[in-house]
mmCIF file of C-alpha atoms in Angstrom:
data_model
loop_
_atom_site.group_PDB
_atom_site.id
_atom_site.type_symbol
_atom_site.label_atom_id
_atom_site.label_comp_id
_atom_site.label_asym_id
_atom_site.label_seq_id
_atom_site.Cartn_x
_atom_site.Cartn_y
_atom_site.Cartn_z
ATOM 1 C CA MET V 1 -31.955 231.699 212.312
ATOM 2 C CA THR V 2 -28.206 231.822 212.894
ATOM 3 C CA LEU V 3 -26.203 230.478 209.992
ATOM 4 C CA PRO V 4 -23.173 228.324 210.866
ATOM 5 C CA HIS V 5 -19.848 230.106 210.636
ATOM 6 C CA PRO V 6 -18.090 228.926 207.458
ATOM 7 C CA GLU V 7 -14.889 226.993 207.973
ATOM 8 C CA PRO V 8 -11.739 228.845 206.898
ATOM 9 C CA VAL V 9 -10.122 227.381 203.799
ATOM 10 C CA LEU V 10 -6.548 226.414 204.631
ATOM 11 C CA ARG V 11 -3.966 226.904 201.896
ATOM 12 C CA VAL V 12 -1.758 223.827 201.520
ATOM 13 C CA VAL V 13 1.518 223.172 199.689
ATOM 14 C CA GLN V 14 2.599 219.607 198.952
ATOM 15 C CA TRP V 15 6.347 219.003 199.442
ATOM 16 C CA THR V 16 7.488 216.240 197.027
ATOM 17 C CA THR V 17 5.194 214.127 194.881
ATOM 18 C CA GLY V 18 6.063 210.509 195.680
ATOM 19 C CA ASN V 19 3.924 207.649 196.952
ATOM 20 C CA VAL V 20 2.760 209.069 200.290
ATOM 21 C CA ALA V 21 2.479 212.512 198.727
ATOM 22 C CA ALA V 22 0.053 211.200 196.109
ATOM 23 C CA GLU V 23 -2.304 210.014 198.843
ATOM 24 C CA ALA V 24 -1.850 213.307 200.695
ATOM 25 C CA VAL V 25 -2.845 215.257 197.583
ATOM 26 C CA ARG V 26 -5.962 213.137 197.161
ATOM 27 C CA ALA V 27 -6.898 213.761 200.786
ATOM 28 C CA VAL V 28 -6.382 217.527 200.514
ATOM 29 C CA LEU V 29 -8.443 217.752 197.323
ATOM 30 C CA ALA V 30 -11.291 215.889 199.040
ATOM 31 C CA ARG V 31 -11.494 218.425 201.876
ATOM 32 C CA PRO V 32 -13.774 221.457 201.433
ATOM 33 C CA ASP V 33 -11.766 223.285 204.100
ATOM 34 C CA MET V 34 -8.447 222.985 202.220
ATOM 35 C CA GLN V 35 -7.017 224.243 198.947
ATOM 36 C CA LEU V 36 -3.882 222.924 197.270
ATOM 37 C CA VAL V 37 -1.976 226.041 196.172
ATOM 38 C CA GLY V 38 1.419 224.639 195.254
ATOM 39 C CA ALA V 39 3.794 221.691 195.141
ATOM 40 C CA TYR V 40 7.542 221.280 195.465
ATOM 41 C CA ALA V 41 9.529 218.759 193.420
ATOM 42 C CA HIS V 42 13.226 217.891 193.789
ATOM 43 C CA SER V 43 13.538 216.303 190.355
ATOM 44 C CA PRO V 44 14.041 218.698 187.399
ATOM 45 C CA GLY V 45 11.938 216.354 185.288
ATOM 46 C CA LYS V 46 8.906 217.035 187.477
ATOM 47 C CA VAL V 47 9.168 220.827 187.441
ATOM 48 C CA GLY V 48 6.332 222.381 185.453
ATOM 49 C CA VAL V 49 4.287 219.171 185.386
ATOM 50 C CA ASP V 50 0.748 219.253 186.751
ATOM 51 C CA VAL V 51 0.447 217.631 190.171
ATOM 52 C CA GLY V 52 -2.516 215.593 188.967
ATOM 53 C CA GLN V 53 -0.235 213.834 186.500
ATOM 54 C CA LEU V 54 2.642 213.437 188.964
ATOM 55 C CA CYS V 55 0.366 211.889 191.578
ATOM 56 C CA GLY V 56 -1.511 209.592 189.214
ATOM 57 C CA LEU V 57 -4.866 211.343 189.507
ATOM 58 C CA GLY V 58 -5.544 210.993 185.785
ATOM 59 C CA ASP V 59 -6.539 214.633 185.269
ATOM 60 C CA ASP V 60 -4.780 217.952 185.630
ATOM 61 C CA ILE V 61 -5.744 219.923 188.732
ATOM 62 C CA GLY V 62 -4.269 223.284 187.743
ATOM 63 C CA VAL V 63 -1.300 223.165 190.131
ATOM 64 C CA ARG V 64 2.169 222.680 188.661
ATOM 65 C CA ALA V 65 5.215 221.495 190.571
ATOM 66 C CA THR V 66 8.141 223.852 191.068
ATOM 67 C CA ASP V 67 11.589 223.768 192.638
ATOM 68 C CA ASP V 68 11.413 227.477 193.524
ATOM 69 C CA VAL V 69 11.098 227.487 197.314
ATOM 70 C CA ASP V 70 10.804 231.265 197.542
ATOM 71 C CA ALA V 71 7.932 231.273 195.058
ATOM 72 C CA LEU V 72 6.079 228.607 197.035
ATOM 73 C CA LEU V 73 6.519 230.410 200.342
ATOM 74 C CA ALA V 74 5.402 233.646 198.676
ATOM 75 C CA THR V 75 1.981 232.081 198.087
ATOM 76 C CA ARG V 76 1.566 232.370 201.881
ATOM 77 C CA PRO V 77 0.377 228.813 202.521
ATOM 78 C CA ASP V 78 -1.004 227.882 205.906
ATOM 79 C CA CYS V 79 0.661 224.488 205.886
ATOM 80 C CA VAL V 80 3.221 222.386 204.044
ATOM 81 C CA VAL V 81 2.664 218.631 203.818
ATOM 82 C CA TYR V 82 6.301 217.530 204.020
ATOM 83 C CA ASN V 83 6.854 214.030 202.574
ATOM 84 C CA PRO V 84 10.467 213.681 201.412
ATOM 85 C CA LEU V 85 12.323 210.441 201.970
ATOM 86 C CA HIS V 86 14.665 212.101 204.468
ATOM 87 C CA PHE V 87 14.046 214.862 206.994
ATOM 88 C CA ASP V 88 16.132 217.978 206.217
ATOM 89 C CA PRO V 89 16.490 220.167 209.344
ATOM 90 C CA ALA V 90 17.714 223.209 207.389
ATOM 91 C CA GLU V 91 14.849 222.981 204.894
ATOM 92 C CA VAL V 92 12.314 222.589 207.699
ATOM 93 C CA GLN V 93 13.710 225.605 209.533
ATOM 94 C CA ARG V 94 13.405 227.710 206.384
ATOM 95 C CA ILE V 95 9.736 226.839 206.000
ATOM 96 C CA LEU V 96 8.945 227.443 209.671
ATOM 97 C CA ARG V 97 10.743 230.804 209.746
ATOM 98 C CA ALA V 98 8.558 231.869 206.831
ATOM 99 C CA GLY V 99 5.568 231.373 209.109
ATOM 100 C CA VAL V 100 4.326 228.179 207.471
ATOM 101 C CA ASN V 101 3.166 225.200 209.541
ATOM 102 C CA ILE V 102 4.410 221.718 208.642
ATOM 103 C CA VAL V 103 2.929 218.235 208.938
ATOM 104 C CA THR V 104 5.403 215.503 208.035
ATOM 105 C CA SER V 105 5.794 211.752 207.612
ATOM 106 C CA ALA V 106 9.572 212.030 207.189
ATOM 107 C CA GLU V 107 10.566 210.021 210.291
ATOM 108 C CA PHE V 108 10.069 212.861 212.746
ATOM 109 C CA LEU V 109 7.829 212.909 215.822
ATOM 110 C CA THR V 110 9.689 214.635 218.649
ATOM 111 C CA GLY V 111 13.182 215.301 217.302
ATOM 112 C CA ARG V 112 14.746 212.870 219.769
ATOM 113 C CA ASN V 113 16.968 211.458 217.023
ATOM 114 C CA LEU V 114 18.300 214.853 215.960
ATOM 115 C CA THR V 115 21.194 216.566 217.677
ATOM 116 C CA ASP V 116 20.324 218.857 220.563
ATOM 117 C CA VAL V 117 21.329 221.834 218.419
ATOM 118 C CA GLU V 118 19.178 220.759 215.456
ATOM 119 C CA ARG V 119 16.161 220.164 217.667
ATOM 120 C CA ALA V 120 16.568 223.498 219.461
ATOM 121 C CA ASP V 121 17.063 225.361 216.171
ATOM 122 C CA ILE V 122 13.906 223.834 214.682
ATOM 123 C CA ASP V 123 11.850 224.731 217.730
ATOM 124 C CA ALA V 124 13.298 228.254 217.685
ATOM 125 C CA ALA V 125 12.532 228.622 213.967
ATOM 126 C CA GLY V 126 8.923 227.689 214.624
ATOM 127 C CA ARG V 127 8.627 230.169 217.448
ATOM 128 C CA ALA V 128 10.268 232.903 215.376
ATOM 129 C CA GLY V 129 7.878 232.323 212.495
ATOM 130 C CA GLY V 130 4.844 231.578 214.634
ATOM 131 C CA ALA V 131 4.597 228.151 212.984
ATOM 132 C CA THR V 132 4.263 224.559 214.187
ATOM 133 C CA LEU V 133 6.004 221.324 213.156
ATOM 134 C CA PHE V 134 4.060 218.080 213.668
ATOM 135 C CA GLY V 135 5.098 214.576 212.655
ATOM 136 C CA SER V 136 2.909 211.496 212.324
ATOM 137 C CA GLY V 137 1.733 208.714 210.071
ATOM 138 C CA MET V 138 -0.120 205.572 211.115
ATOM 139 C CA ASN V 139 2.848 204.003 212.871
ATOM 140 C CA PRO V 140 4.803 205.695 214.184
ATOM 141 C CA GLY V 141 2.305 208.376 215.100
ATOM 142 C CA PHE V 142 -1.417 207.776 215.145
ATOM 143 C CA ALA V 143 -1.118 204.246 216.560
ATOM 144 C CA GLN V 144 0.493 205.653 219.704
ATOM 145 C CA LEU V 145 -2.408 208.076 220.109
ATOM 146 C CA VAL V 146 -4.862 205.166 219.889
ATOM 147 C CA ALA V 147 -2.812 203.214 222.434
ATOM 148 C CA ALA V 148 -2.810 206.112 224.883
ATOM 149 C CA ILE V 149 -6.545 206.713 224.483
ATOM 150 C CA SER V 150 -7.169 202.994 225.059
ATOM 151 C CA SER V 151 -5.659 203.347 228.519
ATOM 152 C CA GLY V 152 -8.199 206.031 229.400
ATOM 153 C CA VAL V 153 -10.803 203.613 230.771
ATOM 154 C CA SER V 154 -8.422 202.029 233.283
ATOM 155 C CA THR V 155 -6.899 202.946 236.612
ATOM 156 C CA ASP V 156 -3.684 201.625 238.136
ATOM 157 C CA VAL V 157 -2.185 201.301 234.645
ATOM 158 C CA ARG V 158 1.175 199.541 234.772
ATOM 159 C CA ARG V 159 1.950 198.959 231.119
ATOM 160 C CA VAL V 160 0.794 200.045 227.666
ATOM 161 C CA SER V 161 1.997 198.161 224.604
ATOM 162 C CA MET V 162 1.247 198.474 220.899
ATOM 163 C CA THR V 163 2.218 195.968 218.218
ATOM 164 C CA GLU V 164 2.132 196.442 214.466
ATOM 165 C CA SER V 165 1.859 192.908 213.062
ATOM 166 C CA VAL V 166 1.826 192.990 209.259
ATOM 167 C CA ASN V 167 3.022 191.367 206.060
ATOM 168 C CA VAL V 168 5.358 193.875 204.420
ATOM 169 C CA ALA V 169 6.163 191.897 201.269
ATOM 170 C CA GLN V 170 4.919 194.747 199.060
ATOM 171 C CA PHE V 171 7.083 197.357 200.786
ATOM 172 C CA ILE V 172 10.546 195.895 201.430
ATOM 173 C CA GLY V 173 11.899 197.329 198.186
ATOM 174 C CA ASP V 174 11.119 200.885 199.291
ATOM 175 C CA ALA V 175 14.189 203.035 199.875
ATOM 176 C CA ASN V 176 13.193 203.861 203.446
ATOM 177 C CA PHE V 177 12.809 200.146 204.253
ATOM 178 C CA GLN V 178 16.097 198.899 202.842
ATOM 179 C CA ALA V 179 18.194 200.125 205.778
ATOM 180 C CA VAL V 180 16.910 197.318 208.017
ATOM 181 C CA GLY V 181 18.562 194.680 205.850
ATOM 182 C CA TRP V 182 16.021 192.344 204.285
ATOM 183 C CA GLY V 183 17.724 189.226 202.952
ATOM 184 C CA ARG V 184 20.904 189.548 204.992
ATOM 185 C CA PRO V 185 22.595 186.300 206.126
ATOM 186 C CA ARG V 186 21.836 184.689 209.465
ATOM 187 C CA ASP V 187 23.951 186.174 212.295
ATOM 188 C CA ASP V 188 25.366 188.832 209.976
ATOM 189 C CA PRO V 189 27.664 191.036 212.121
ATOM 190 C CA GLY V 190 26.211 194.455 212.811
ATOM 191 C CA HIS V 191 22.726 193.612 211.558
ATOM 192 C CA VAL V 192 20.976 194.163 214.887
ATOM 193 C CA GLU V 193 22.607 197.568 215.260
ATOM 194 C CA ASP V 194 21.672 198.480 211.676
ATOM 195 C CA VAL V 195 18.041 197.632 212.431
ATOM 196 C CA ARG V 196 18.154 199.778 215.548
ATOM 197 C CA ARG V 197 19.486 202.702 213.527
ATOM 198 C CA GLY V 198 17.006 202.106 210.715
ATOM 199 C CA THR V 199 14.032 202.032 213.095
ATOM 200 C CA ALA V 200 15.164 204.741 215.508
ATOM 201 C CA VAL V 201 12.049 206.787 214.767
ATOM 202 C CA PHE V 202 10.171 204.255 216.917
ATOM 203 C CA ALA V 203 12.133 205.507 219.910
ATOM 204 C CA GLU V 204 10.350 208.780 219.178
ATOM 205 C CA ALA V 205 7.078 206.822 219.078
ATOM 206 C CA VAL V 206 7.773 205.614 222.627
ATOM 207 C CA ASP V 207 8.573 209.221 223.513
ATOM 208 C CA VAL V 208 5.173 210.353 222.168
ATOM 209 C CA LEU V 209 3.386 207.583 224.075
ATOM 210 C CA ALA V 210 5.188 208.695 227.248
ATOM 211 C CA ARG V 211 4.059 212.284 226.752
ATOM 212 C CA LEU V 212 0.481 211.192 226.144
ATOM 213 C CA THR V 213 0.425 209.057 229.302
ATOM 214 C CA ASN V 214 2.434 211.526 231.406
ATOM 215 C CA VAL V 215 5.265 209.070 232.073
ATOM 216 C CA GLU V 216 8.801 210.267 232.817
ATOM 217 C CA LEU V 217 10.996 207.551 231.311
ATOM 218 C CA ASP V 218 14.420 206.611 232.637
ATOM 219 C CA SER V 219 15.500 205.187 229.287
ATOM 220 C CA ILE V 220 14.367 203.879 225.901
ATOM 221 C CA ASP V 221 15.903 200.685 224.503
ATOM 222 C CA CYS V 222 15.421 198.202 221.678
ATOM 223 C CA THR V 223 15.583 194.440 221.072
ATOM 224 C CA VAL V 224 15.639 192.770 217.651
ATOM 225 C CA ASP V 225 14.788 189.177 216.670
ATOM 226 C CA PHE V 226 14.866 187.602 213.208
ATOM 227 C CA ALA V 227 13.186 184.722 211.403
ATOM 228 C CA HIS V 228 14.864 183.214 208.341
ATOM 229 C CA THR V 229 13.579 181.943 205.023
ATOM 230 C CA THR V 230 13.150 178.216 204.396
ATOM 231 C CA GLU V 231 13.357 178.673 200.616
ATOM 232 C CA ASP V 232 14.531 181.247 198.094
ATOM 233 C CA VAL V 233 12.065 184.139 197.901
ATOM 234 C CA ILE V 234 11.860 187.213 195.682
ATOM 235 C CA THR V 235 9.343 189.891 196.638
ATOM 236 C CA ASP V 236 9.039 193.563 195.703
ATOM 237 C CA GLY V 237 12.227 193.176 193.698
ATOM 238 C CA VAL V 238 14.242 192.032 196.735
ATOM 239 C CA SER V 239 15.967 188.641 196.888
ATOM 240 C CA LEU V 240 15.638 186.698 200.150
ATOM 241 C CA PRO V 241 17.869 183.614 199.733
ATOM 242 C CA LYS V 242 17.145 180.494 201.762
ATOM 243 C CA GLY V 243 18.407 180.852 205.324
ATOM 244 C CA HIS V 244 18.481 184.654 205.174
ATOM 245 C CA VAL V 245 16.384 187.234 207.001
ATOM 246 C CA GLY V 246 12.737 187.194 205.922
ATOM 247 C CA ALA V 247 11.066 188.608 209.037
ATOM 248 C CA MET V 248 11.966 190.746 212.013
ATOM 249 C CA ASP V 249 10.499 191.637 215.379
ATOM 250 C CA VAL V 250 11.691 195.060 216.524
ATOM 251 C CA ARG V 251 10.652 196.078 220.031
ATOM 252 C CA TRP V 252 11.291 199.596 221.306
ATOM 253 C CA PHE V 253 10.408 200.083 224.962
ATOM 254 C CA GLY V 254 10.492 202.701 227.700
ATOM 255 C CA VAL V 255 11.740 201.852 231.192
ATOM 256 C CA VAL V 256 10.898 203.327 234.599
ATOM 257 C CA GLY V 257 12.641 202.017 237.718
ATOM 258 C CA GLY V 258 13.980 199.002 235.844
ATOM 259 C CA ARG V 259 10.500 198.033 234.626
ATOM 260 C CA GLU V 260 9.246 198.099 231.038
ATOM 261 C CA VAL V 261 6.129 200.299 230.997
ATOM 262 C CA LEU V 262 5.661 201.406 227.375
ATOM 263 C CA THR V 263 6.306 199.208 224.343
ATOM 264 C CA VAL V 264 6.097 199.792 220.595
ATOM 265 C CA THR V 265 6.719 196.598 218.601
ATOM 266 C CA GLN V 266 6.981 196.035 214.860
ATOM 267 C CA ARG V 267 6.552 192.440 213.698
ATOM 268 C CA TRP V 268 7.283 192.592 209.989
ATOM 269 C CA VAL V 269 7.045 189.473 207.839
ATOM 270 C CA ALA V 270 7.998 189.407 204.150
ATOM 271 C CA THR V 271 7.129 185.735 203.438
ATOM 272 C CA GLU V 272 5.330 182.787 204.995
ATOM 273 C CA ALA V 273 8.322 180.493 204.362
ATOM 274 C CA LEU V 274 10.023 181.106 207.708
ATOM 275 C CA ASP V 275 11.967 179.374 210.446
ATOM 276 C CA PRO V 276 10.636 179.756 213.074
ATOM 277 C CA PRO V 277 7.151 179.959 211.479
ATOM 278 C CA TRP V 278 5.961 183.393 212.582
ATOM 279 C CA THR V 279 2.383 184.485 212.074
ATOM 280 C CA VAL V 280 1.090 188.016 211.607
ATOM 281 C CA GLU V 281 -2.255 189.464 212.614
ATOM 282 C CA HIS V 282 -2.537 191.981 209.768
ATOM 283 C CA GLY V 283 -3.166 195.006 211.937
ATOM 284 C CA TYR V 284 -2.481 196.651 215.253
ATOM 285 C CA ARG V 285 -2.842 195.186 218.720
ATOM 286 C CA ILE V 286 -2.957 197.291 221.864
ATOM 287 C CA GLU V 287 -2.715 195.896 225.391
ATOM 288 C CA VAL V 288 -3.186 197.896 228.566
ATOM 289 C CA VAL V 289 -2.248 196.243 231.864
ATOM 290 C CA GLY V 290 -4.344 197.952 234.514
ATOM 291 C CA ASP V 291 -7.720 197.781 236.181
ATOM 292 C CA PRO V 292 -9.330 196.619 233.983
ATOM 293 C CA ASN V 293 -6.950 195.176 231.417
ATOM 294 C CA VAL V 294 -7.763 196.427 227.925
ATOM 295 C CA HIS V 295 -7.201 194.653 224.600
ATOM 296 C CA VAL V 296 -7.838 196.609 221.398
ATOM 297 C CA ARG V 297 -7.553 195.278 217.853
ATOM 298 C CA VAL V 298 -7.345 197.713 214.936
ATOM 299 C CA ASP V 299 -7.919 196.185 211.507
ATOM 300 C CA LEU V 300 -7.629 198.257 208.338
ATOM 301 C CA MET V 301 -9.914 197.004 205.604
ATOM 302 C CA PRO V 302 -10.478 198.102 201.994
ATOM 303 C CA THR V 303 -13.688 199.885 201.102
ATOM 304 C CA ASP V 304 -14.741 197.001 198.844
ATOM 305 C CA ALA V 305 -16.827 194.306 200.478
ATOM 306 C CA ASP V 306 -15.257 191.527 198.390
ATOM 307 C CA LEU V 307 -11.812 190.795 199.841
ATOM 308 C CA ALA V 308 -11.135 188.375 196.984
ATOM 309 C CA ASP V 309 -10.460 191.421 194.794
ATOM 310 C CA LEU V 310 -7.826 192.776 197.171
ATOM 311 C CA THR V 311 -4.695 192.934 195.019
ATOM 312 C CA PRO V 312 -1.152 193.586 196.289
ATOM 313 C CA GLN V 313 -1.335 197.041 194.722
ATOM 314 C CA ARG V 314 -4.541 197.802 196.620
ATOM 315 C CA MET V 315 -2.906 196.628 199.844
ATOM 316 C CA ARG V 316 0.023 198.909 199.137
ATOM 317 C CA SER V 317 -2.268 201.886 198.511
ATOM 318 C CA ILE V 318 -3.976 201.310 201.872
ATOM 319 C CA GLY V 319 -0.581 201.419 203.578
ATOM 320 C CA LEU V 320 0.231 204.720 201.900
ATOM 321 C CA ARG V 321 -3.203 206.163 202.634
ATOM 322 C CA ILE V 322 -2.990 205.498 206.360
ATOM 323 C CA THR V 323 0.368 207.261 206.399
ATOM 324 C CA ALA V 324 -1.016 210.384 204.739
ATOM 325 C CA GLY V 325 -4.445 210.449 206.408
ATOM 326 C CA PRO V 326 -3.335 211.337 209.948
ATOM 327 C CA LEU V 327 -1.284 214.231 208.577
ATOM 328 C CA ILE V 328 -4.070 215.807 206.553
ATOM 329 C CA ASN V 329 -6.638 215.332 209.308
ATOM 330 C CA ALA V 330 -4.276 217.063 211.745
ATOM 331 C CA ILE V 331 -3.712 220.191 209.628
ATOM 332 C CA PRO V 332 -6.464 222.370 211.184
ATOM 333 C CA ALA V 333 -5.278 221.558 214.716
ATOM 334 C CA VAL V 334 -1.629 222.086 213.786
ATOM 335 C CA CYS V 335 -2.397 225.474 212.244
ATOM 336 C CA ALA V 336 -4.077 226.474 215.525
ATOM 337 C CA ALA V 337 -1.369 225.025 217.804
ATOM 338 C CA ARG V 338 1.339 226.868 219.705
ATOM 339 C CA PRO V 339 4.494 227.514 217.656
ATOM 340 C CA GLY V 340 7.429 225.117 217.753
ATOM 341 C CA ILE V 341 7.565 221.320 217.786
ATOM 342 C CA ALA V 342 4.220 219.710 218.651
ATOM 343 C CA THR V 343 3.095 216.115 219.200
ATOM 344 C CA TYR V 344 -0.296 214.502 219.743
ATOM 345 C CA ALA V 345 0.103 215.446 223.415
ATOM 346 C CA ASP V 346 -0.134 219.115 222.392
ATOM 347 C CA LEU V 347 -3.144 218.860 220.069
ATOM 348 C CA PRO V 348 -6.862 218.311 220.579
ATOM 349 C CA ALA V 349 -8.327 214.979 219.495
ATOM 350 C CA ILE V 350 -7.689 214.347 215.792
ATOM 351 C CA ALA V 351 -10.458 212.840 213.680
ATOM 352 C CA ALA V 352 -11.548 212.793 210.060
ATOM 353 C CA HIS V 353 -13.486 215.646 208.518
ATOM 354 C CA ILE V 354 -16.950 214.342 207.592
ATOM 355 C CA PRO V 355 -18.776 216.805 205.314
ATOM 356 C CA ALA V 356 -22.514 217.111 205.824
ATOM 357 C CA ALA V 357 -23.191 215.684 202.364
ATOM 358 C CA ALA V 358 -21.168 212.550 203.114
ATOM 359 C CA ALA V 359 -22.850 212.075 206.479
ATOM 360 C CA THR V 360 -26.262 211.790 204.818
ATOM 361 C CA GLN V 361 -25.296 209.042 202.381
ATOM 362 C CA LYS V 362 -27.396 205.905 202.830
ATOM 363 C CA ASN V 363 -24.432 203.539 203.060
ATOM 364 C CA LEU V 364 -23.019 205.226 206.162
#
């Protein structure tokens, strides 16, 4: 009998220990083919503290956070899970030149929003170190992969669109969400442009969708619409006075020959007290215009059967988990990919790792 070849254990370093990072750590620890060997922390107060405590795991895991980058890179990790609030091109180049792959949720997919020099330097650093940089999350990222795959059953495809339609009341206080201007006055000068800047990573999402569907785009553009509160609202520590912005519809789209062919829309609602009264579908909707037309609905549900027990905190944790999950599941493919900047168009199909023991459980 031939025994199966054991999977290599990939050595992983966690970069920062915030909300998404906590879910990433949980996912790494659950994988038999990965080992957490280090963690980086910006804050001096976190240095020397066990990652299990920093990430709310309840128990120590034997890995302490450090701010010594050289020491972390000296552990020769296979991959860094890079989850800072902001993408740092110089920091990323340093990691790549050390020969360490990176998966990141820090608003990077293709580098379209960087300068040409920054993007070229990052790609060159990866090639010099023989390492790969890959950015994802649920959206932007994995949702565009699902949209592209959904078009695979059709011919004569003329348009692919994906809409994230969700209530974001539990997230609008997050630092990376404040730039879009929740609670700003109606017709506030410059607000539309601020939203475009704050959501520019979704232009990269359109770019990824174009690469997956082999479309050469002429341009990528954005439209923004708002709905306003009909009463004073406070949610996630953010005040939304009556008549101010409480919802937004942000549509990034790719154009070929004057025709919109690829669309990535975010319909974000922070309250039900709105004018006009927008509704949300609490998930992702994909539409393919082709032969045949394809409609796909992606709902993300908690593991508990009783939805009555679904608290705002549980909803928030699901949002963080689906940001981290695509990154961790992509690590083996990223470690095997060609050096430089990679997207889903450069990787094999990404799916969860299902251990044999889990696959035999009766509730599966």
